[in-house]
Structure formats: C-alpha cells, structure tokens
Amino acid sequence: MEHRADSATPGGPATVHRTIPVSAPESPVAALADIEAWKARKTYPSMLFAGGPVFGAARACEAGRWELLPHFSGLAPQDARDGLGAYFRRGAEECRARGDARSADEYAAAGELLDWEARDDLTVAGRRYRVVRAERFIRMGPDGPEPPRVTDPDPGDPGECEGIDPAAGLVVDPYDPTGVPDGLLKAELLAALRKHGTVPGEVRADSHAAALSHPGGVLLPATFMTAERDGDRWRPGSTGTAPTPQSARDALAMQLRVMLPWQRDLTDEQRAVYNRAADRLDADRCDELAVAGRHFRIVRVERLLRVGPEGPEGPRPSDPDPVPPLMVQDRELRDQDHCPEDDDPADEPDERTLRFLRLFDEERRRRQALRGS
C-alpha cells in the first residue's frame, strides 16, 4: 500500500523527550489491549507509512501540555486552519452568550484572521493554539494489512457514526506512561524516517529534521480505512481515514452502493450484486468483504504526533497545502477574467452527473429510513 519506513536513531538536544515511560496495565480492558498489541506485532510485523500526514488543532494547557480539538482528520494544513477558525467563531458565540464581550471579540477576530491568513500558531483570549500534524502508519503481515482489533472501540450502528472523534480532548503529554507494546510501537515509529528514493528530497529532509526538533511523540487513537487486494498487493480505497471501524464500513458501503455503480456505469442487475454485498456489510459489521471478484478489508491505521520542547509538531515546509484560506480563494476567483458564456443559466447537469445525484439521493433516503425505523 505504501513504501516501507527507513530507520534511524537521531542525536541532538532535548534528550528527555526520547524517554518513553511504560507501566503495567491498570484494568482488565487495558490488559486485553496489551495482549492484542503483542499479537499484532507478531502477526503483522512490518510497519509502513500509510500515505501522507493528517492535521488537526491543539490548545495549550498547564504544565506544557496540549489538548487536541475536534476533528483531527485534515489532509492538508488548511483543513485544520478552517476547523480552527470555525472553533473560534463558536467560541465567540459562547462568550457573548455569557456576557464576556472582550473574549468574544478576540475569538471573532481570530476566526476572521484565519479566513485571510495561513497562520499555524496564535494566541487568543490568553490561550495558545496551534495547527499540528500526525504521521500515519499501518502494520503489514503475510496476509496483508492489519484489520481492526477486538479491543478497538466500535460504537454506532451502520450510518450513525458521524461526529465521532476519538482524539478530541486527548492531552498531549509524552511523559504519560504507556503499556509496553505501545511503548515499543512509539519507539519504532519515532525512529521511522522516509526512505531514500521513495519521496522527494525535501520531504525526506523534513523527516530527518523533525526527528531532531521533535524527538518525543504521542500515539493518537487508531483510525481506519478501506483497502482492496490487487493481485499480491493491497491499495488504499481513499486518502482519508475514518475514526471508527464502523465509519470505515459506512464509507465502503457508500462506495459499493453509489461510487462503483456510477464510476463503472453498472446495469441494475450488476448494481444488485454490490447492493447485496453492502447489505451484508451492514448486517454482519464484518471487516472482510468479497464481491464480484474483488476483495476489500477494513484496515487499522496508527497515528504518531511528534512532540518537542516547544510542544507538538506543526506543518512541515514540504507538506502539501494547495488550497489558500477561504477569503483568499474568494478574492482570487473574483479577480479572474470573467467569461459571461460560463454563466449561461441554460446550462444543465449532464446525464452522468444526474445519475450520480440519483444514486446518492437513493442512498441518503435509505439511511434516513433506517434511522427512523
């Protein structure tokens, strides 16, 4: 699915951040999670990068710790800035509701600032906020990528997992003790660097620089994605990840009921095969699915947030960030040459687009009916 990680043991300052405290499990659930982690190390021994990083936002709290804000799922830094701007606007409304006009004005100004500027670190109402990044990894074994573990939280029925973020509220503290398997995993991921020749030079250089500037790390709750077997290899079903196994199953069901029939222009008879497979996925909540000669798997994705003396790592210079802030986009569109013929009100969606909209609406109504039953 992705290339293998290179490994290195960096030297330099902030040695204390390389200390990984470990402790014995404090509950039966934690003990079972440790057992599952040990089993995963044996069954899926290889660790690979799982595409690019993900981005979220954090706010500073006491004793140099940082608390993660929802939702830690952006595929580019600007996604996290947009989310942080929305968080500030909600904060402004809450402050006004309780009569704190000064803080409300600060939050509102910060939200407006992020509409215009790509800022990754700012202080609002006396608290520091930062856009932060986490690297993604998957375990691989002889039979392919690691599926969800029995100890992974899996709340929600099919179609009812919107809004869940297991990382929200997590306090980033590299000194918090962890179980031995997670401690070993953290050490392994902290030593993982982009391998020479697999990524552009600036990406690999930033990877090495981060190992020096942010030598500590915190494991975030696992996320999940869909992968499809292609001969002897596996390829990811999307660039994003889902917060729970069920939300990844929901995404796969949407792919089977909407995207594949639309992309492949399937007949009603062919669609029925995929619909039955999606129904089976909903009913059984399974992590493996075979349909029409294709094989899908729900895959577990590990995430590592690097930490240094100044807190969690922010975006790197080489991280793709293709979309400017919202109001900059708006200004650029207004400044473009205007072509009146492009605004012909007689323009109508083509039949292919209409077919996608029909499939999507059919799935939306199906899920609404399930929720109401």
CSV table of C-alpha atoms in Angstrom, one decimal:
chain,number,residue,atom,x,y,z
A,1,MET,CA,0.0,0.0,0.0
A,2,GLU,CA,2.9,2.4,0.8
A,3,HIS,CA,6.6,2.2,1.0
A,4,ARG,CA,8.5,0.9,4.0
A,5,ALA,CA,9.9,3.3,6.6
A,6,ASP,CA,13.6,3.8,6.9
A,7,SER,CA,15.0,3.8,10.4
A,8,ALA,CA,17.4,6.0,12.3
A,9,THR,CA,18.5,7.0,15.8
A,10,PRO,CA,18.8,10.7,15.8
A,11,GLY,CA,21.1,12.6,18.2
A,12,GLY,CA,20.9,16.2,19.4
A,13,PRO,CA,19.2,18.2,22.1
A,14,ALA,CA,16.1,17.5,24.2
A,15,THR,CA,17.1,14.0,25.1
A,16,VAL,CA,14.4,13.9,27.8
A,17,HIS,CA,11.7,13.8,25.0
A,18,ARG,CA,13.2,10.5,23.9
A,19,THR,CA,12.4,8.9,27.2
A,20,ILE,CA,9.3,6.6,26.9
A,21,PRO,CA,7.7,5.8,30.3
A,22,VAL,CA,6.0,2.4,30.5
A,23,SER,CA,3.7,0.9,33.1
A,24,ALA,CA,1.7,-2.2,33.7
A,25,PRO,CA,-2.0,-2.2,32.6
A,26,GLU,CA,-4.3,-0.8,35.2
A,27,SER,CA,-7.5,-2.5,34.2
A,28,PRO,CA,-8.7,-5.8,32.5
A,29,VAL,CA,-9.5,-3.8,29.4
A,30,ALA,CA,-6.1,-2.3,29.2
A,31,ALA,CA,-4.5,-5.7,29.8
A,32,LEU,CA,-6.5,-7.2,26.9
A,33,ALA,CA,-5.4,-4.3,24.7
A,34,ASP,CA,-1.8,-5.0,25.6
A,35,ILE,CA,-2.3,-8.7,24.6
A,36,GLU,CA,-3.8,-7.7,21.3
A,37,ALA,CA,-0.9,-5.3,20.6
A,38,TRP,CA,1.6,-8.1,21.3
A,39,LYS,CA,-0.3,-10.4,18.9
A,40,ALA,CA,-0.3,-7.7,16.2
A,41,ARG,CA,3.5,-7.3,16.5
A,42,LYS,CA,3.9,-11.0,15.7
A,43,THR,CA,1.1,-11.4,13.0
A,44,TYR,CA,1.8,-8.0,11.3
A,45,PRO,CA,5.5,-7.4,11.8
A,46,SER,CA,6.2,-4.8,9.1
A,47,MET,CA,5.4,-1.1,9.6
A,48,LEU,CA,4.7,1.1,6.6
A,49,PHE,CA,3.8,4.7,6.0
A,50,ALA,CA,0.1,5.0,5.2
A,51,GLY,CA,0.1,7.9,2.7
A,52,GLY,CA,0.5,11.4,3.9
A,53,PRO,CA,0.0,13.0,7.3
A,54,VAL,CA,-3.2,14.2,8.9
A,55,PHE,CA,-3.7,17.6,10.6
A,56,GLY,CA,-5.7,19.0,13.5
A,57,ALA,CA,-5.6,21.7,16.1
A,58,ALA,CA,-4.5,21.8,19.7
A,59,ARG,CA,-4.6,24.3,22.5
A,60,ALA,CA,-2.0,24.8,25.2
A,61,CYS,CA,-2.9,23.9,28.8
A,62,GLU,CA,-1.0,23.7,32.1
A,63,ALA,CA,2.5,22.3,32.6
A,64,GLY,CA,3.4,22.5,28.9
A,65,ARG,CA,0.7,20.1,27.8
A,66,TRP,CA,-1.6,20.5,24.8
A,67,GLU,CA,-5.2,19.4,24.3
A,68,LEU,CA,-6.4,18.2,20.9
A,69,LEU,CA,-9.5,19.8,19.5
A,70,PRO,CA,-12.0,18.1,17.2
A,71,HIS,CA,-11.7,17.0,14.5
A,72,PHE,CA,-8.2,15.6,13.8
A,73,SER,CA,-8.7,14.5,10.2
A,74,GLY,CA,-7.5,17.2,7.8
A,75,LEU,CA,-5.5,16.0,4.8
A,76,ALA,CA,-3.8,19.4,4.5
A,77,PRO,CA,-2.9,22.1,7.0
A,78,GLN,CA,-5.5,24.5,5.6
A,79,ASP,CA,-8.2,21.9,6.5
A,80,ALA,CA,-7.1,22.2,10.2
A,81,ARG,CA,-7.0,26.1,9.9
A,82,ASP,CA,-10.5,26.1,8.6
A,83,GLY,CA,-11.6,23.9,11.5
A,84,LEU,CA,-9.8,26.1,14.0
A,85,GLY,CA,-11.5,29.2,12.5
A,86,ALA,CA,-14.9,27.6,13.0
A,87,TYR,CA,-13.9,26.7,16.6
A,88,PHE,CA,-13.1,30.4,17.2
A,89,ARG,CA,-16.4,31.5,15.8
A,90,ARG,CA,-18.3,29.1,18.1
A,91,GLY,CA,-16.2,30.3,21.0
A,92,ALA,CA,-17.2,33.9,20.1
A,93,GLU,CA,-20.9,33.0,20.3
A,94,GLU,CA,-20.4,31.2,23.6
A,95,CYS,CA,-18.6,34.1,25.1
A,96,ARG,CA,-21.2,36.6,24.0
A,97,ALA,CA,-23.9,34.3,25.5
A,98,ARG,CA,-22.3,34.6,28.9
A,99,GLY,CA,-21.6,38.3,28.6
A,100,ASP,CA,-17.8,38.1,28.0
A,101,ALA,CA,-17.7,40.7,25.2
A,102,ARG,CA,-13.9,41.1,25.3
A,103,SER,CA,-13.1,37.4,24.8
A,104,ALA,CA,-15.9,37.2,22.2
A,105,ASP,CA,-14.3,40.0,20.1
A,106,GLU,CA,-10.9,38.2,20.3
A,107,TYR,CA,-12.3,34.9,19.2
A,108,ALA,CA,-14.3,36.5,16.4
A,109,ALA,CA,-11.1,38.4,15.2
A,110,ALA,CA,-9.1,35.2,15.3
A,111,GLY,CA,-11.7,33.4,13.1
A,112,GLU,CA,-11.7,36.3,10.6
A,113,LEU,CA,-7.9,36.3,10.6
A,114,LEU,CA,-7.8,32.6,9.6
A,115,ASP,CA,-10.2,33.4,6.8
A,116,TRP,CA,-7.4,35.5,5.3
A,117,GLU,CA,-4.1,34.2,6.5
A,118,ALA,CA,-2.4,30.8,6.8
A,119,ARG,CA,-1.5,31.0,10.4
A,120,ASP,CA,-0.4,27.9,12.3
A,121,ASP,CA,0.3,29.3,15.8
A,122,LEU,CA,-1.6,32.1,17.5
A,123,THR,CA,-2.8,33.2,21.0
A,124,VAL,CA,-6.4,34.1,21.6
A,125,ALA,CA,-8.0,35.2,24.8
A,126,GLY,CA,-4.9,34.3,26.7
A,127,ARG,CA,-4.6,30.7,25.3
A,128,ARG,CA,-2.2,29.5,22.7
A,129,TYR,CA,-3.5,27.4,19.7
A,130,ARG,CA,-1.5,25.5,17.1
A,131,VAL,CA,-2.2,23.5,13.9
A,132,VAL,CA,-0.4,20.2,14.4
A,133,ARG,CA,0.3,17.1,12.3
A,134,ALA,CA,0.4,13.4,12.8
A,135,GLU,CA,2.1,10.7,10.6
A,136,ARG,CA,0.1,7.7,9.6
A,137,PHE,CA,1.3,4.0,9.6
A,138,ILE,CA,-0.1,0.6,9.0
A,139,ARG,CA,1.1,-2.9,10.1
A,140,MET,CA,1.5,-5.5,7.3
A,141,GLY,CA,1.8,-9.2,7.5
A,142,PRO,CA,1.9,-12.2,5.1
A,143,ASP,CA,-1.9,-11.9,4.6
A,144,GLY,CA,-1.9,-8.1,4.1
A,145,PRO,CA,-2.7,-5.1,6.3
A,146,GLU,CA,-3.8,-5.4,9.9
A,147,PRO,CA,-7.6,-5.2,10.4
A,148,PRO,CA,-9.3,-3.7,13.5
A,149,ARG,CA,-8.6,-5.3,16.8
A,150,VAL,CA,-11.3,-6.7,19.1
A,151,THR,CA,-10.3,-4.0,21.6
A,152,ASP,CA,-10.8,-1.1,19.2
A,153,PRO,CA,-13.8,0.9,20.2
A,154,ASP,CA,-16.5,0.4,17.5
A,155,PRO,CA,-19.6,2.4,18.6
A,156,GLY,CA,-22.6,3.2,16.4
A,157,ASP,CA,-24.9,1.3,14.1
A,158,PRO,CA,-24.4,1.5,10.3
A,159,GLY,CA,-24.8,5.1,9.1
A,160,GLU,CA,-24.8,6.6,12.6
A,161,CYS,CA,-21.1,7.3,13.2
A,162,GLU,CA,-21.0,11.0,12.1
A,163,GLY,CA,-19.3,13.4,14.5
A,164,ILE,CA,-17.3,10.8,16.4
A,165,ASP,CA,-13.6,11.8,17.1
A,166,PRO,CA,-11.7,9.6,19.5
A,167,ALA,CA,-8.8,12.0,19.6
A,168,ALA,CA,-10.9,15.0,20.7
A,169,GLY,CA,-9.9,16.1,24.2
A,170,LEU,CA,-6.7,14.0,24.3
A,171,VAL,CA,-4.0,15.7,26.3
A,172,VAL,CA,-0.6,15.5,24.5
A,173,ASP,CA,1.9,14.6,27.1
A,174,PRO,CA,4.9,12.4,26.1
A,175,TYR,CA,5.7,11.7,29.7
A,176,ASP,CA,2.4,9.9,30.4
A,177,PRO,CA,3.3,6.2,30.9
A,178,THR,CA,2.0,3.7,28.4
A,179,GLY,CA,1.9,-0.1,28.1
A,180,VAL,CA,5.0,-2.0,27.0
A,181,PRO,CA,3.7,-2.8,23.5
A,182,ASP,CA,2.6,0.8,22.8
A,183,GLY,CA,5.9,2.0,24.2
A,184,LEU,CA,7.8,-0.3,21.7
A,185,LEU,CA,5.5,0.9,18.9
A,186,LYS,CA,6.1,4.5,19.8
A,187,ALA,CA,9.9,3.9,19.8
A,188,GLU,CA,9.6,2.2,16.4
A,189,LEU,CA,7.6,5.0,14.8
A,190,LEU,CA,9.8,7.7,16.3
A,191,ALA,CA,12.8,6.1,14.6
A,192,ALA,CA,10.9,5.7,11.2
A,193,LEU,CA,12.1,8.1,8.6
A,194,ARG,CA,11.2,8.4,5.0
A,195,LYS,CA,13.4,6.1,2.9
A,196,HIS,CA,15.8,7.5,0.4
A,197,GLY,CA,14.4,7.5,-3.2
A,198,THR,CA,10.8,6.9,-2.2
A,199,VAL,CA,9.8,10.6,-1.7
A,200,PRO,CA,11.1,13.9,-2.9
A,201,GLY,CA,14.3,15.1,-1.2
A,202,GLU,CA,12.7,17.9,0.7
A,203,VAL,CA,10.2,15.5,2.2
A,204,ARG,CA,12.9,13.2,3.4
A,205,ALA,CA,15.0,16.2,4.7
A,206,ASP,CA,12.0,17.4,6.7
A,207,SER,CA,11.5,13.9,8.1
A,208,HIS,CA,15.1,13.9,9.4
A,209,ALA,CA,14.8,17.5,10.8
A,210,ALA,CA,11.6,16.6,12.7
A,211,ALA,CA,13.4,13.7,14.4
A,212,LEU,CA,15.8,16.2,15.8
A,213,SER,CA,13.4,19.1,16.6
A,214,HIS,CA,10.6,16.9,17.9
A,215,PRO,CA,12.2,13.7,19.3
A,216,GLY,CA,9.3,12.7,21.5
A,217,GLY,CA,5.9,11.5,20.5
A,218,VAL,CA,2.3,10.6,21.5
A,219,LEU,CA,0.2,7.8,19.9
A,220,LEU,CA,-3.2,9.0,18.9
A,221,PRO,CA,-6.2,6.7,18.9
A,222,ALA,CA,-6.1,4.4,15.8
A,223,THR,CA,-8.2,5.3,12.8
A,224,PHE,CA,-9.4,3.1,9.9
A,225,MET,CA,-9.6,2.9,6.2
A,226,THR,CA,-10.7,0.6,3.4
A,227,ALA,CA,-8.1,-1.3,1.3
A,228,GLU,CA,-8.6,-3.5,-1.7
A,229,ARG,CA,-6.4,-6.5,-2.7
A,230,ASP,CA,-4.9,-6.1,-6.2
A,231,GLY,CA,-3.1,-9.4,-7.0
A,232,ASP,CA,-0.4,-9.8,-4.4
A,233,ARG,CA,-0.7,-6.2,-3.3
A,234,TRP,CA,-3.1,-4.0,-1.4
A,235,ARG,CA,-4.1,-0.5,-2.4
A,236,PRO,CA,-6.0,2.1,-0.3
A,237,GLY,CA,-9.6,2.8,-1.0
A,238,SER,CA,-9.2,6.5,-0.2
A,239,THR,CA,-6.7,9.1,1.1
A,240,GLY,CA,-8.7,9.9,4.2
A,241,THR,CA,-9.3,7.7,7.3
A,242,ALA,CA,-12.3,7.1,9.4
A,243,PRO,CA,-12.5,7.4,13.3
A,244,THR,CA,-14.0,4.0,13.9
A,245,PRO,CA,-14.2,0.6,12.1
A,246,GLN,CA,-18.0,1.2,11.6
A,247,SER,CA,-17.5,4.6,10.0
A,248,ALA,CA,-15.0,2.9,7.6
A,249,ARG,CA,-17.6,0.2,6.8
A,250,ASP,CA,-20.1,3.0,6.1
A,251,ALA,CA,-17.7,4.6,3.7
A,252,LEU,CA,-17.2,1.2,2.0
A,253,ALA,CA,-21.0,0.7,1.8
A,254,MET,CA,-21.3,4.1,0.2
A,255,GLN,CA,-18.6,3.1,-2.3
A,256,LEU,CA,-20.5,-0.1,-3.2
A,257,ARG,CA,-23.9,1.5,-3.5
A,258,VAL,CA,-23.0,4.8,-5.1
A,259,MET,CA,-19.5,5.3,-6.3
A,260,LEU,CA,-18.7,2.0,-8.0
A,261,PRO,CA,-22.1,1.8,-9.9
A,262,TRP,CA,-21.6,5.4,-11.0
A,263,GLN,CA,-17.9,5.1,-12.0
A,264,ARG,CA,-18.4,1.8,-13.8
A,265,ASP,CA,-21.8,2.6,-15.2
A,266,LEU,CA,-23.3,-0.7,-13.9
A,267,THR,CA,-26.6,-2.1,-15.0
A,268,ASP,CA,-29.4,-2.6,-12.5
A,269,GLU,CA,-28.5,-6.3,-12.4
A,270,GLN,CA,-24.8,-5.6,-11.7
A,271,ARG,CA,-25.8,-3.0,-9.1
A,272,ALA,CA,-27.8,-5.5,-7.3
A,273,VAL,CA,-24.7,-7.6,-6.6
A,274,TYR,CA,-23.0,-4.7,-5.0
A,275,ASN,CA,-26.1,-3.7,-3.1
A,276,ARG,CA,-26.4,-7.2,-1.6
A,277,ALA,CA,-22.7,-7.0,-0.6
A,278,ALA,CA,-23.3,-3.7,1.1
A,279,ASP,CA,-26.3,-5.1,2.9
A,280,ARG,CA,-24.2,-8.0,4.2
A,281,LEU,CA,-21.6,-5.5,5.3
A,282,ASP,CA,-24.2,-3.6,7.3
A,283,ALA,CA,-25.8,-6.7,8.8
A,284,ASP,CA,-22.6,-8.5,9.8
A,285,ARG,CA,-20.4,-5.5,10.6
A,286,CYS,CA,-17.6,-7.5,9.0
A,287,ASP,CA,-14.0,-6.4,8.2
A,288,GLU,CA,-13.5,-8.6,5.1
A,289,LEU,CA,-15.8,-8.5,2.1
A,290,ALA,CA,-15.6,-10.3,-1.2
A,291,VAL,CA,-17.9,-9.1,-4.1
A,292,ALA,CA,-17.8,-9.6,-7.9
A,293,GLY,CA,-14.2,-11.0,-7.8
A,294,ARG,CA,-13.0,-8.1,-5.6
A,295,HIS,CA,-11.7,-8.3,-2.0
A,296,PHE,CA,-12.0,-5.5,0.5
A,297,ARG,CA,-10.7,-5.1,4.0
A,298,ILE,CA,-11.1,-2.6,6.8
A,299,VAL,CA,-7.6,-1.6,7.9
A,300,ARG,CA,-6.2,-0.2,11.1
A,301,VAL,CA,-4.1,3.0,10.9
A,302,GLU,CA,-1.7,4.1,13.6
A,303,ARG,CA,-1.0,7.8,14.1
A,304,LEU,CA,2.0,9.4,15.8
A,305,LEU,CA,2.1,13.1,16.8
A,306,ARG,CA,5.7,14.2,17.3
A,307,VAL,CA,6.5,16.5,20.3
A,308,GLY,CA,9.5,18.7,21.1
A,309,PRO,CA,10.5,21.2,23.8
A,310,GLU,CA,8.0,23.8,22.3
A,311,GLY,CA,5.1,21.4,22.1
A,312,PRO,CA,3.6,19.3,19.3
A,313,GLU,CA,4.9,19.5,15.7
A,314,GLY,CA,3.2,21.8,13.3
A,315,PRO,CA,3.1,21.5,9.5
A,316,ARG,CA,6.4,20.9,7.7
A,317,PRO,CA,7.5,23.1,4.8
A,318,SER,CA,7.2,20.1,2.4
A,319,ASP,CA,3.6,19.2,3.5
A,320,PRO,CA,1.2,19.8,0.5
A,321,ASP,CA,-1.1,22.8,1.2
A,322,PRO,CA,-2.7,23.5,-2.1
A,323,VAL,CA,-5.8,25.5,-1.1
A,324,PRO,CA,-5.5,29.1,0.3
A,325,PRO,CA,-7.7,30.5,3.1
A,326,LEU,CA,-11.3,30.9,2.3
A,327,MET,CA,-11.4,34.6,1.7
A,328,VAL,CA,-8.2,34.4,-0.4
A,329,GLN,CA,-9.9,31.9,-2.5
A,330,ASP,CA,-12.9,34.1,-2.9
A,331,ARG,CA,-10.7,37.1,-3.9
A,332,GLU,CA,-8.8,35.0,-6.4
A,333,LEU,CA,-12.0,33.9,-8.1
A,334,ARG,CA,-13.3,37.4,-8.2
A,335,ASP,CA,-10.0,38.6,-9.8
A,336,GLN,CA,-10.1,36.0,-12.5
A,337,ASP,CA,-11.2,37.0,-16.0
A,338,HIS,CA,-14.9,36.7,-16.2
A,339,CYS,CA,-16.4,34.9,-19.1
A,340,PRO,CA,-20.1,35.6,-19.5
A,341,GLU,CA,-20.7,32.5,-21.5
A,342,ASP,CA,-19.7,30.4,-18.5
A,343,ASP,CA,-22.7,31.8,-16.6
A,344,ASP,CA,-25.3,30.6,-19.1
A,345,PRO,CA,-28.4,29.8,-16.9
A,346,ALA,CA,-29.5,27.3,-19.5
A,347,ASP,CA,-26.5,25.0,-18.6
A,348,GLU,CA,-27.8,21.8,-17.1
A,349,PRO,CA,-26.0,18.9,-15.4
A,350,ASP,CA,-25.2,16.2,-17.9
A,351,GLU,CA,-26.8,12.7,-17.6
A,352,ARG,CA,-23.8,11.2,-15.9
A,353,THR,CA,-23.9,13.9,-13.1
A,354,LEU,CA,-27.6,13.4,-12.8
A,355,ARG,CA,-27.1,9.7,-12.4
A,356,PHE,CA,-24.7,10.2,-9.6
A,357,LEU,CA,-27.1,12.6,-7.8
A,358,ARG,CA,-29.9,10.0,-8.2
A,359,LEU,CA,-27.7,7.2,-6.7
A,360,PHE,CA,-26.5,9.5,-3.9
A,361,ASP,CA,-30.1,10.6,-3.0
A,362,GLU,CA,-31.3,7.0,-3.1
A,363,GLU,CA,-28.6,6.1,-0.5
A,364,ARG,CA,-29.4,9.1,1.6
A,365,ARG,CA,-33.1,8.2,1.7
A,366,ARG,CA,-32.3,4.6,2.5
A,367,ARG,CA,-30.1,5.7,5.5
A,368,GLN,CA,-32.8,8.1,6.7
A,369,ALA,CA,-35.4,5.3,6.6
A,370,LEU,CA,-33.1,3.1,8.7
A,371,ARG,CA,-32.7,5.7,11.3
A,372,GLY,CA,-36.4,6.2,11.5
A,373,SER,CA,-37.2,2.5,11.9
